[in-house]
PDB file of C-alpha atoms and ligand atoms in Angstrom:
ATOM      1  CA  MET P   1      26.075   4.674 -32.912  1.00 64.00           C
ATOM      2  CA  LYS P   2      23.495   6.793 -31.065  1.00 68.00           C
ATOM      3  CA  ARG P   3      22.239   5.762 -27.635  1.00 77.00           C
ATOM      4  CA  ARG P   4      18.437   5.705 -27.568  1.00 87.00           C
ATOM      5  CA  ARG P   5      16.667   8.111 -25.266  1.00 95.00           C
ATOM      6  CA  VAL P   6      14.799   6.953 -22.167  1.00 97.00           C
ATOM      7  CA  ILE P   7      11.473   8.786 -21.936  1.00 97.00           C
ATOM      8  CA  TYR P   8      10.371   7.278 -18.628  1.00 96.00           C
ATOM      9  CA  GLU P   9      11.430   4.495 -16.287  1.00 96.00           C
ATOM     10  CA  GLY P  10       8.723   2.903 -14.139  1.00 94.00           C
ATOM     11  CA  LYS P  11       8.800   0.037 -11.661  1.00 94.00           C
ATOM     12  CA  ALA P  12       8.347  -2.747 -14.221  1.00 97.00           C
ATOM     13  CA  LYS P  13       8.903  -1.040 -17.593  1.00 98.00           C
ATOM     14  CA  ILE P  14      11.089   1.449 -19.430  1.00 98.00           C
ATOM     15  CA  LEU P  15       9.811   3.647 -22.245  1.00 98.00           C
ATOM     16  CA  TYR P  16      12.299   4.552 -24.979  1.00 98.00           C
ATOM     17  CA  GLU P  17      11.928   6.934 -27.880  1.00 96.00           C
ATOM     18  CA  GLY P  18      10.296   5.023 -30.752  1.00 95.00           C
ATOM     19  CA  THR P  19      11.660   4.142 -34.163  1.00 86.00           C
ATOM     20  CA  GLU P  20       8.932   6.045 -36.016  1.00 89.00           C
ATOM     21  CA  PRO P  21       7.352   9.441 -35.218  1.00 92.00           C
ATOM     22  CA  GLY P  22       4.503   9.144 -32.724  1.00 95.00           C
ATOM     23  CA  THR P  23       5.750   5.815 -31.378  1.00 97.00           C
ATOM     24  CA  VAL P  24       7.427   4.641 -28.189  1.00 98.00           C
ATOM     25  CA  ILE P  25       9.234   1.410 -27.318  1.00 98.00           C
ATOM     26  CA  GLN P  26       7.947  -0.307 -24.200  1.00 98.00           C
ATOM     27  CA  TYR P  27      10.613  -2.498 -22.538  1.00 98.00           C
ATOM     28  CA  PHE P  28       9.476  -5.091 -19.966  1.00 98.00           C
ATOM     29  CA  LYS P  29      11.866  -5.491 -17.025  1.00 98.00           C
ATOM     30  CA  ASP P  30      12.119  -8.491 -14.697  1.00 98.00           C
ATOM     31  CA  ASP P  31      11.741  -6.209 -11.677  1.00 97.00           C
ATOM     32  CA  ALA P  32       8.769  -6.711  -9.399  1.00 97.00           C
ATOM     33  CA  THR P  33       7.573  -4.315  -6.727  1.00 96.00           C
ATOM     34  CA  ALA P  34       4.642  -4.337  -4.334  1.00 95.00           C
ATOM     35  CA  GLY P  35       3.259  -1.927  -1.764  1.00 89.00           C
ATOM     36  CA  ASN P  36       4.317   1.085  -3.863  1.00 86.00           C
ATOM     37  CA  GLY P  37       7.961  -0.061  -3.972  1.00 86.00           C
ATOM     38  CA  ALA P  38       8.199  -1.234  -0.332  1.00 90.00           C
ATOM     39  CA  LYS P  39       8.886  -4.812  -1.524  1.00 95.00           C
ATOM     40  CA  LYS P  40      11.285  -5.327  -4.450  1.00 95.00           C
ATOM     41  CA  ASP P  41      12.796  -8.271  -6.274  1.00 96.00           C
ATOM     42  CA  THR P  42      13.917  -9.447  -9.691  1.00 97.00           C
ATOM     43  CA  ILE P  43      12.014 -12.366 -11.151  1.00 97.00           C
ATOM     44  CA  GLU P  44      13.942 -13.818 -14.051  1.00 97.00           C
ATOM     45  CA  GLY P  45      11.771 -14.256 -17.133  1.00 97.00           C
ATOM     46  CA  LYS P  46       8.804 -12.183 -15.915  1.00 98.00           C
ATOM     47  CA  GLY P  47       9.404  -9.375 -18.451  1.00 98.00           C
ATOM     48  CA  VAL P  48       9.511 -11.788 -21.375  1.00 98.00           C
ATOM     49  CA  LEU P  49       6.261 -13.445 -20.297  1.00 98.00           C
ATOM     50  CA  ASN P  50       4.434 -10.151 -19.670  1.00 98.00           C
ATOM     51  CA  ASN P  51       5.543  -8.775 -23.048  1.00 98.00           C
ATOM     52  CA  ARG P  52       4.134 -11.851 -24.766  1.00 98.00           C
ATOM     53  CA  ILE P  53       0.917 -12.095 -22.708  1.00 98.00           C
ATOM     54  CA  SER P  54       0.171  -8.378 -23.085  1.00 98.00           C
ATOM     55  CA  GLU P  55       0.821  -8.545 -26.840  1.00 98.00           C
ATOM     56  CA  TYR P  56      -1.625 -11.438 -27.118  1.00 98.00           C
ATOM     57  CA  LEU P  57      -4.381  -9.811 -25.035  1.00 98.00           C
ATOM     58  CA  MET P  58      -4.049  -6.378 -26.693  1.00 98.00           C
ATOM     59  CA  THR P  59      -4.152  -7.996 -30.149  1.00 98.00           C
ATOM     60  CA  GLN P  60      -7.244 -10.019 -29.252  1.00 98.00           C
ATOM     61  CA  LEU P  61      -8.926  -6.858 -27.934  1.00 98.00           C
ATOM     62  CA  GLN P  62      -8.057  -4.965 -31.127  1.00 98.00           C
ATOM     63  CA  GLY P  63      -9.714  -7.850 -32.960  1.00 98.00           C
ATOM     64  CA  ILE P  64     -13.065  -6.987 -31.336  1.00 98.00           C
ATOM     65  CA  GLY P  65     -12.595  -3.272 -32.056  1.00 98.00           C
ATOM     66  CA  VAL P  66     -11.138  -2.027 -28.767  1.00 98.00           C
ATOM     67  CA  PRO P  67      -8.609   0.705 -29.653  1.00 98.00           C
ATOM     68  CA  THR P  68      -5.223   0.189 -27.962  1.00 98.00           C
ATOM     69  CA  HIS P  69      -1.767   1.762 -28.062  1.00 98.00           C
ATOM     70  CA  PHE P  70      -0.203  -1.535 -29.209  1.00 98.00           C
ATOM     71  CA  VAL P  71       1.491  -1.584 -32.626  1.00 98.00           C
ATOM     72  CA  ARG P  72       3.659  -4.722 -32.695  1.00 97.00           C
ATOM     73  CA  ARG P  73       6.070  -6.747 -30.629  1.00 98.00           C
ATOM     74  CA  LEU P  74       9.689  -6.040 -31.540  1.00 97.00           C
ATOM     75  CA  ASN P  75      11.532  -8.748 -29.635  1.00 97.00           C
ATOM     76  CA  MET P  76      11.393 -10.821 -26.451  1.00 97.00           C
ATOM     77  CA  ARG P  77      11.236  -7.795 -24.133  1.00 98.00           C
ATOM     78  CA  GLU P  78      10.065  -4.897 -26.278  1.00 98.00           C
ATOM     79  CA  GLN P  79       6.987  -3.752 -28.086  1.00 98.00           C
ATOM     80  CA  LEU P  80       6.287  -0.743 -30.267  1.00 98.00           C
ATOM     81  CA  ILE P  81       3.372   1.339 -29.009  1.00 98.00           C
ATOM     82  CA  LYS P  82       1.715   4.574 -30.065  1.00 98.00           C
ATOM     83  CA  GLU P  83       2.677   7.664 -28.130  1.00 97.00           C
ATOM     84  CA  VAL P  84      -0.309   8.682 -25.994  1.00 98.00           C
ATOM     85  CA  GLU P  85      -0.995  11.190 -23.252  1.00 97.00           C
ATOM     86  CA  ILE P  86      -1.557   8.946 -20.230  1.00 97.00           C
ATOM     87  CA  ILE P  87      -4.651   9.737 -18.168  1.00 98.00           C
ATOM     88  CA  PRO P  88      -3.461   9.710 -14.526  1.00 98.00           C
ATOM     89  CA  LEU P  89      -5.954   7.067 -13.400  1.00 98.00           C
ATOM     90  CA  GLU P  90      -5.884   3.360 -12.642  1.00 98.00           C
ATOM     91  CA  VAL P  91      -9.228   1.870 -13.593  1.00 99.00           C
ATOM     92  CA  VAL P  92      -9.834  -1.302 -11.576  1.00 98.00           C
ATOM     93  CA  VAL P  93     -12.602  -3.774 -12.422  1.00 98.00           C
ATOM     94  CA  ARG P  94     -13.659  -6.378  -9.893  1.00 98.00           C
ATOM     95  CA  ASN P  95     -15.739  -9.470 -10.542  1.00 98.00           C
ATOM     96  CA  VAL P  96     -14.898 -11.288  -7.309  1.00 98.00           C
ATOM     97  CA  ALA P  97     -13.943  -9.713  -3.959  1.00 98.00           C
ATOM     98  CA  ALA P  98     -10.186  -9.790  -3.304  1.00 98.00           C
ATOM     99  CA  GLY P  99      -7.238  -7.631  -2.305  1.00 98.00           C
ATOM    100  CA  SER P 100      -7.898  -4.091  -1.161  1.00 98.00           C
ATOM    101  CA  MET P 101     -11.676  -4.397  -1.601  1.00 98.00           C
ATOM    102  CA  SER P 102     -11.820  -7.353   0.775  1.00 98.00           C
ATOM    103  CA  LYS P 103      -9.670  -5.507   3.304  1.00 98.00           C
ATOM    104  CA  ARG P 104     -11.451  -2.172   3.040  1.00 98.00           C
ATOM    105  CA  LEU P 105     -15.023  -3.457   3.065  1.00 98.00           C
ATOM    106  CA  GLY P 106     -14.583  -6.674   5.078  1.00 98.00           C
ATOM    107  CA  ILE P 107     -15.791  -8.962   2.274  1.00 98.00           C
ATOM    108  CA  GLU P 108     -14.216 -12.413   2.280  1.00 98.00           C
ATOM    109  CA  GLU P 109     -11.799 -13.004  -0.613  1.00 98.00           C
ATOM    110  CA  GLY P 110     -13.423 -15.148  -3.273  1.00 98.00           C
ATOM    111  CA  THR P 111     -16.965 -13.829  -2.721  1.00 98.00           C
ATOM    112  CA  PRO P 112     -18.539 -13.290  -6.158  1.00 98.00           C
ATOM    113  CA  LEU P 113     -19.804  -9.712  -6.543  1.00 98.00           C
ATOM    114  CA  PRO P 114     -23.469  -9.080  -7.451  1.00 98.00           C
ATOM    115  CA  ARG P 115     -22.189  -7.215 -10.502  1.00 98.00           C
ATOM    116  CA  SER P 116     -18.838  -6.067 -11.848  1.00 98.00           C
ATOM    117  CA  ILE P 117     -17.616  -2.994  -9.987  1.00 98.00           C
ATOM    118  CA  ILE P 118     -15.371  -0.280 -11.451  1.00 98.00           C
ATOM    119  CA  GLU P 119     -13.130   1.776  -9.152  1.00 98.00           C
ATOM    120  CA  TYR P 120     -10.714   4.626  -9.893  1.00 98.00           C
ATOM    121  CA  TYR P 121      -7.362   5.369  -8.302  1.00 98.00           C
ATOM    122  CA  TYR P 122      -5.385   8.561  -8.870  1.00 98.00           C
ATOM    123  CA  LYS P 123      -1.912   7.661 -10.210  1.00 98.00           C
ATOM    124  CA  ASN P 124       0.391   9.401  -7.767  1.00 97.00           C
ATOM    125  CA  ASP P 125       3.178   7.459  -6.037  1.00 93.00           C
ATOM    126  CA  SER P 126       3.781  10.066  -3.344  1.00 96.00           C
ATOM    127  CA  LEU P 127       0.101   9.790  -2.332  1.00 97.00           C
ATOM    128  CA  ASN P 128       0.059   5.963  -2.673  1.00 95.00           C
ATOM    129  CA  ASP P 129      -2.442   6.009  -5.587  1.00 97.00           C
ATOM    130  CA  PRO P 130      -5.515   7.047  -3.557  1.00 98.00           C
ATOM    131  CA  TRP P 131      -9.046   5.801  -4.281  1.00 98.00           C
ATOM    132  CA  VAL P 132     -11.042   8.588  -5.960  1.00 98.00           C
ATOM    133  CA  SER P 133     -14.564   9.094  -7.305  1.00 98.00           C
ATOM    134  CA  GLU P 134     -15.854  10.392 -10.636  1.00 98.00           C
ATOM    135  CA  GLU P 135     -16.490  13.683  -8.816  1.00 98.00           C
ATOM    136  CA  HIS P 136     -12.788  14.106  -8.023  1.00 98.00           C
ATOM    137  CA  ILE P 137     -11.764  13.090 -11.550  1.00 98.00           C
ATOM    138  CA  THR P 138     -13.929  15.627 -13.339  1.00 98.00           C
ATOM    139  CA  ALA P 139     -13.571  18.387 -10.712  1.00 98.00           C
ATOM    140  CA  PHE P 140      -9.773  18.256 -10.854  1.00 98.00           C
ATOM    141  CA  GLY P 141      -9.740  17.811 -14.643  1.00 98.00           C
ATOM    142  CA  TRP P 142      -7.849  14.480 -14.712  1.00 98.00           C
ATOM    143  CA  ALA P 143     -10.432  13.365 -17.290  1.00 98.00           C
ATOM    144  CA  SER P 144     -13.508  15.012 -18.785  1.00 98.00           C
ATOM    145  CA  PRO P 145     -17.004  13.496 -18.396  1.00 98.00           C
ATOM    146  CA  GLN P 146     -16.719  12.371 -22.054  1.00 98.00           C
ATOM    147  CA  ASP P 147     -13.282  10.770 -21.428  1.00 98.00           C
ATOM    148  CA  LEU P 148     -14.743   8.947 -18.411  1.00 98.00           C
ATOM    149  CA  ASP P 149     -17.741   7.762 -20.405  1.00 98.00           C
ATOM    150  CA  ASP P 150     -15.413   6.377 -23.107  1.00 98.00           C
ATOM    151  CA  MET P 151     -13.194   4.709 -20.484  1.00 98.00           C
ATOM    152  CA  VAL P 152     -16.151   3.050 -18.738  1.00 98.00           C
ATOM    153  CA  ASN P 153     -17.582   1.755 -22.024  1.00 98.00           C
ATOM    154  CA  LEU P 154     -14.213   0.327 -23.054  1.00 98.00           C
ATOM    155  CA  THR P 155     -13.605  -1.135 -19.588  1.00 98.00           C
ATOM    156  CA  ILE P 156     -16.930  -3.005 -19.659  1.00 98.00           C
ATOM    157  CA  ARG P 157     -16.138  -4.432 -23.108  1.00 98.00           C
ATOM    158  CA  VAL P 158     -12.637  -5.440 -22.021  1.00 98.00           C
ATOM    159  CA  ASN P 159     -13.994  -7.135 -18.887  1.00 98.00           C
ATOM    160  CA  ASP P 160     -16.668  -9.081 -20.789  1.00 98.00           C
ATOM    161  CA  PHE P 161     -14.247 -10.206 -23.472  1.00 98.00           C
ATOM    162  CA  LEU P 162     -11.318 -11.089 -21.211  1.00 98.00           C
ATOM    163  CA  SER P 163     -13.558 -12.881 -18.669  1.00 98.00           C
ATOM    164  CA  GLY P 164     -14.688 -15.208 -21.462  1.00 98.00           C
ATOM    165  CA  LEU P 165     -11.240 -15.595 -22.964  1.00 98.00           C
ATOM    166  CA  PHE P 166      -9.684 -16.558 -19.613  1.00 98.00           C
ATOM    167  CA  LEU P 167     -12.594 -18.825 -18.689  1.00 98.00           C
ATOM    168  CA  GLY P 168     -11.934 -20.770 -21.891  1.00 98.00           C
ATOM    169  CA  ALA P 169      -8.424 -21.343 -20.535  1.00 98.00           C
ATOM    170  CA  GLY P 170      -9.690 -22.499 -17.129  1.00 98.00           C
ATOM    171  CA  ILE P 171      -8.918 -19.159 -15.445  1.00 98.00           C
ATOM    172  CA  LYS P 172     -11.208 -16.908 -13.397  1.00 98.00           C
ATOM    173  CA  LEU P 173     -10.632 -13.175 -14.034  1.00 98.00           C
ATOM    174  CA  VAL P 174     -11.077 -11.948 -10.456  1.00 99.00           C
ATOM    175  CA  ASP P 175     -10.032  -8.331 -11.007  1.00 99.00           C
ATOM    176  CA  PHE P 176      -7.628  -6.227 -13.062  1.00 99.00           C
ATOM    177  CA  LYS P 177      -6.309  -2.732 -13.620  1.00 98.00           C
ATOM    178  CA  LEU P 178      -6.423  -0.767 -16.870  1.00 98.00           C
ATOM    179  CA  GLU P 179      -4.815   2.487 -17.934  1.00 98.00           C
ATOM    180  CA  PHE P 180      -5.942   4.698 -20.775  1.00 98.00           C
ATOM    181  CA  GLY P 181      -4.327   7.380 -22.902  1.00 98.00           C
ATOM    182  CA  ARG P 182      -5.367  10.124 -25.260  1.00 98.00           C
ATOM    183  CA  LEU P 183      -4.269   9.420 -28.811  1.00 98.00           C
ATOM    184  CA  TRP P 184      -4.102  12.497 -31.003  1.00 95.00           C
ATOM    185  CA  GLU P 185      -4.602  12.061 -34.748  1.00 91.00           C
ATOM    186  CA  ASN P 186      -4.365  15.511 -36.318  1.00 89.00           C
ATOM    187  CA  ASP P 187      -7.032  17.564 -34.525  1.00 92.00           C
ATOM    188  CA  PHE P 188      -8.922  14.532 -33.259  1.00 96.00           C
ATOM    189  CA  MET P 189      -8.482  12.730 -29.967  1.00 97.00           C
ATOM    190  CA  ARG P 190      -9.559   9.228 -28.998  1.00 98.00           C
ATOM    191  CA  ILE P 191      -9.258   7.355 -25.756  1.00 98.00           C
ATOM    192  CA  VAL P 192      -7.264   4.133 -26.194  1.00 98.00           C
ATOM    193  CA  LEU P 193      -6.236   1.304 -23.898  1.00 98.00           C
ATOM    194  CA  ALA P 194      -2.600   1.753 -22.822  1.00 98.00           C
ATOM    195  CA  ASP P 195       0.058   0.271 -20.491  1.00 98.00           C
ATOM    196  CA  GLU P 196      -0.093  -3.551 -20.324  1.00 98.00           C
ATOM    197  CA  ILE P 197      -2.455  -6.385 -19.439  1.00 98.00           C
ATOM    198  CA  SER P 198      -0.570  -9.205 -17.750  1.00 98.00           C
ATOM    199  CA  PRO P 199      -0.524 -11.235 -14.523  1.00 98.00           C
ATOM    200  CA  ASP P 200       1.208  -8.180 -12.968  1.00 98.00           C
ATOM    201  CA  ASN P 201      -2.051  -6.235 -13.074  1.00 98.00           C
ATOM    202  CA  CYS P 202      -4.742  -8.933 -13.057  1.00 98.00           C
ATOM    203  CA  ARG P 203      -5.869 -11.425 -10.428  1.00 98.00           C
ATOM    204  CA  LEU P 204      -6.140 -14.766 -12.193  1.00 99.00           C
ATOM    205  CA  TRP P 205      -7.319 -17.856 -10.306  1.00 99.00           C
ATOM    206  CA  ASP P 206      -7.528 -21.419 -11.554  1.00 98.00           C
ATOM    207  CA  VAL P 207     -11.238 -22.127 -12.027  1.00 98.00           C
ATOM    208  CA  ALA P 208     -11.155 -25.522 -10.344  1.00 98.00           C
ATOM    209  CA  THR P 209      -8.750 -24.939  -7.436  1.00 98.00           C
ATOM    210  CA  ASN P 210      -8.629 -21.108  -7.015  1.00 98.00           C
ATOM    211  CA  GLU P 211      -4.823 -21.396  -7.187  1.00 98.00           C
ATOM    212  CA  LYS P 212      -3.360 -17.925  -7.758  1.00 98.00           C
ATOM    213  CA  LEU P 213      -1.682 -17.463 -11.159  1.00 98.00           C
ATOM    214  CA  ASP P 214      -0.737 -13.793 -10.778  1.00 98.00           C
ATOM    215  CA  LYS P 215       1.360 -11.233  -8.934  1.00 98.00           C
ATOM    216  CA  ASP P 216      -0.249 -12.091  -5.581  1.00 98.00           C
ATOM    217  CA  ARG P 217       2.276 -14.985  -5.577  1.00 98.00           C
ATOM    218  CA  PHE P 218       4.954 -12.290  -5.234  1.00 98.00           C
ATOM    219  CA  ARG P 219       2.973  -9.871  -3.030  1.00 97.00           C
ATOM    220  CA  ARG P 220       2.115 -12.653  -0.557  1.00 97.00           C
ATOM    221  CA  ASP P 221       5.427 -14.595  -0.748  1.00 97.00           C
ATOM    222  CA  LEU P 222       3.771 -17.714  -2.160  1.00 97.00           C
ATOM    223  CA  GLY P 223       6.692 -18.519  -4.522  1.00 96.00           C
ATOM    224  CA  GLY P 224       6.416 -19.954  -8.022  1.00 97.00           C
ATOM    225  CA  VAL P 225       5.846 -16.561  -9.680  1.00 98.00           C
ATOM    226  CA  VAL P 226       7.417 -17.362 -13.061  1.00 97.00           C
ATOM    227  CA  GLU P 227       5.840 -20.816 -13.054  1.00 98.00           C
ATOM    228  CA  ALA P 228       2.391 -19.229 -12.564  1.00 98.00           C
ATOM    229  CA  TYR P 229       2.939 -16.636 -15.331  1.00 98.00           C
ATOM    230  CA  SER P 230       4.215 -19.411 -17.645  1.00 98.00           C
ATOM    231  CA  GLU P 231       1.110 -21.438 -16.876  1.00 98.00           C
ATOM    232  CA  VAL P 232      -1.082 -18.484 -17.916  1.00 98.00           C
ATOM    233  CA  ALA P 233       0.896 -18.166 -21.172  1.00 98.00           C
ATOM    234  CA  ARG P 234       0.686 -21.910 -21.763  1.00 98.00           C
ATOM    235  CA  ARG P 235      -3.080 -22.002 -21.234  1.00 98.00           C
ATOM    236  CA  LEU P 236      -3.549 -19.032 -23.584  1.00 98.00           C
ATOM    237  CA  GLY P 237      -1.580 -21.002 -26.163  1.00 97.00           C
ATOM    238  CA  ILE P 238       1.348 -18.559 -26.213  1.00 95.00           C
ATOM    239  CA  MET P 239       4.887 -19.001 -24.996  1.00 81.00           C
ATOM    240  CA  PRO P 240       8.113 -17.101 -25.726  1.00 58.00           C
ATOM    241  CA  GLU P 241       9.786 -18.359 -28.921  1.00 53.00           C
ATOM    242  CA  SER P 242      12.581 -19.973 -26.950  1.00 49.00           C
ATOM    243  CA  VAL P 243      10.102 -22.194 -25.151  1.00 47.00           C
ATOM    244  CA  GLN P 244       7.470 -22.917 -27.759  1.00 43.00           C
ATOM    245  CA  GLY P 245       7.531 -22.151 -31.462  1.00 43.00           C
ATOM    246  CA  GLU P 246       4.385 -20.841 -33.041  1.00 46.00           C
ATOM    247  CA  ASN P 247       1.186 -19.577 -31.468  1.00 52.00           C
ATOM    248  CA  LYS P 248      -1.307 -22.419 -31.621  1.00 55.00           C
ATOM    249  CA  GLY P 249      -4.176 -20.436 -29.997  1.00 65.00           C
ATOM    250  CA  PRO P 250      -5.831 -20.973 -26.630  1.00 71.00           C
ATOM    251  CA  VAL P 251      -5.672 -24.428 -25.062  1.00 67.00           C
ATOM    252  CA  LEU P 252      -9.057 -25.614 -23.793  1.00 67.00           C
ATOM    253  CA  VAL P 253      -8.636 -26.755 -20.200  1.00 63.00           C
ATOM    254  CA  GLN P 254     -11.144 -29.428 -19.170  1.00 55.00           C
TER     255      GLN P 254
HETATM  256  P1  TMP S   1      -6.143  -4.125  -5.237  1.00 84.28           P
HETATM  257  O1  TMP S   1      -7.058  -5.188  -4.723  1.00 84.28           O
HETATM  258  O2  TMP S   1      -4.790  -4.119  -4.591  1.00 84.28           O
HETATM  259  O3  TMP S   1      -6.791  -2.765  -5.187  1.00 84.28           O
HETATM  260  O4  TMP S   1      -5.860  -4.451  -6.775  1.00 84.28           O
HETATM  261  C1  TMP S   1      -6.893  -4.615  -7.702  1.00 84.28           C
HETATM  262  C2  TMP S   1      -6.334  -5.063  -9.045  1.00 84.28           C
HETATM  263  O5  TMP S   1      -5.583  -4.018  -9.622  1.00 84.28           O
HETATM  264  C3  TMP S   1      -5.383  -6.254  -8.943  1.00 84.28           C
HETATM  265  O6  TMP S   1      -5.610  -7.100 -10.055  1.00 84.28           O
HETATM  266  C4  TMP S   1      -4.012  -5.656  -9.031  1.00 84.28           C
HETATM  267  C5  TMP S   1      -4.228  -4.408  -9.836  1.00 84.28           C
HETATM  268  N1  TMP S   1      -3.373  -3.307  -9.403  1.00 84.28           N
HETATM  269  C6  TMP S   1      -2.360  -2.870 -10.226  1.00 84.28           C
HETATM  270  O7  TMP S   1      -2.145  -3.392 -11.321  1.00 84.28           O
HETATM  271  N2  TMP S   1      -1.577  -1.831  -9.821  1.00 84.28           N
HETATM  272  C7  TMP S   1      -1.754  -1.215  -8.618  1.00 84.28           C
HETATM  273  O8  TMP S   1      -1.018  -0.255  -8.298  1.00 84.28           O
HETATM  274  C8  TMP S   1      -2.815  -1.674  -7.772  1.00 84.28           C
HETATM  275  C9  TMP S   1      -3.056  -1.040  -6.428  1.00 84.28           C
HETATM  276  C10 TMP S   1      -3.586  -2.722  -8.203  1.00 84.28           C
END
C-alpha cells in the first residue's frame, strides 16, 4: 500500500494529494489555534462539524453560481477539492463591528456598520497577516486589478447570500474571512472561492441574544465550542451522519 503525500499542513487542515488529477483532499483537524498559534488546543469533533458546515455552505453558494474549489465530501473529515493556486490574501467582510475592527478603530462590538466593509490581510504568518490595501496588493503583484475586481464581486454575492441564509436560521453573520484561488482550465484562469467557510472563520451571533456561536468561544475562553458549532449545524439542518441521518434543510428558528 502507498502512503498518500501531504502537500501542506496548516493550523486546522491538512492537504493531501488528490485521487484524481487536478484535485486535492482537504482533511479537517480538531486542532484550534488563535493569535497566530499563540493559543492552541484540540477540540474533539470540531473538524467533523467544519467539514460538514463548509460542504453545506459551499454547495449552497455553487447553487447560486458562485464558483468554488469544492468537489464533494469524501467522509466525516475529508473533502475533495480542485487544485488551485491560492491568492495570498484573507478577504474579510464585516457587517457589524467586532474583533480587530472594534479594537483598532474604537467602535463598540455589536455596532451595526453603515454598510458592509471589505478588508484585506496579507497571508504571512511571520508578519502576523498584516492589514493591507488594494494599492499594496496590486503593487506587489499578489493579485491583479482584474483578480481583485472578481474577488470583490464574489465576496459581495457571498455576503448577501450567506447573511440571508444564516438569518433564516436565527443567526447574525457579523463578519467572516474568505480565501480565493486561481483555477486553471487549459489556458483559461478563473478566480474561485477556496479554503473553508465555517464557525472557525465567521463570527456568528444568535439573533435574539447575541450569544456567540463561533471560534470567539475558543479565542476568549468562553467554553462550549463544540456545542456552539453543533448548534450552527443543527440550525442549518445539517449534522454529521453519526448524529443525524439525512439533511432535512435549514430549520426556521422563530
Ligand atoms: P478579526 O476581527 O480578528 O480581524 O477577524 C475578522 C473575521 O475574520 C472573523 O470572522 C475571524 C476571521 N479571521 C480568520 O478566519 N482568520 C484570521 O486569521 C483572522 C485574523 C480572522
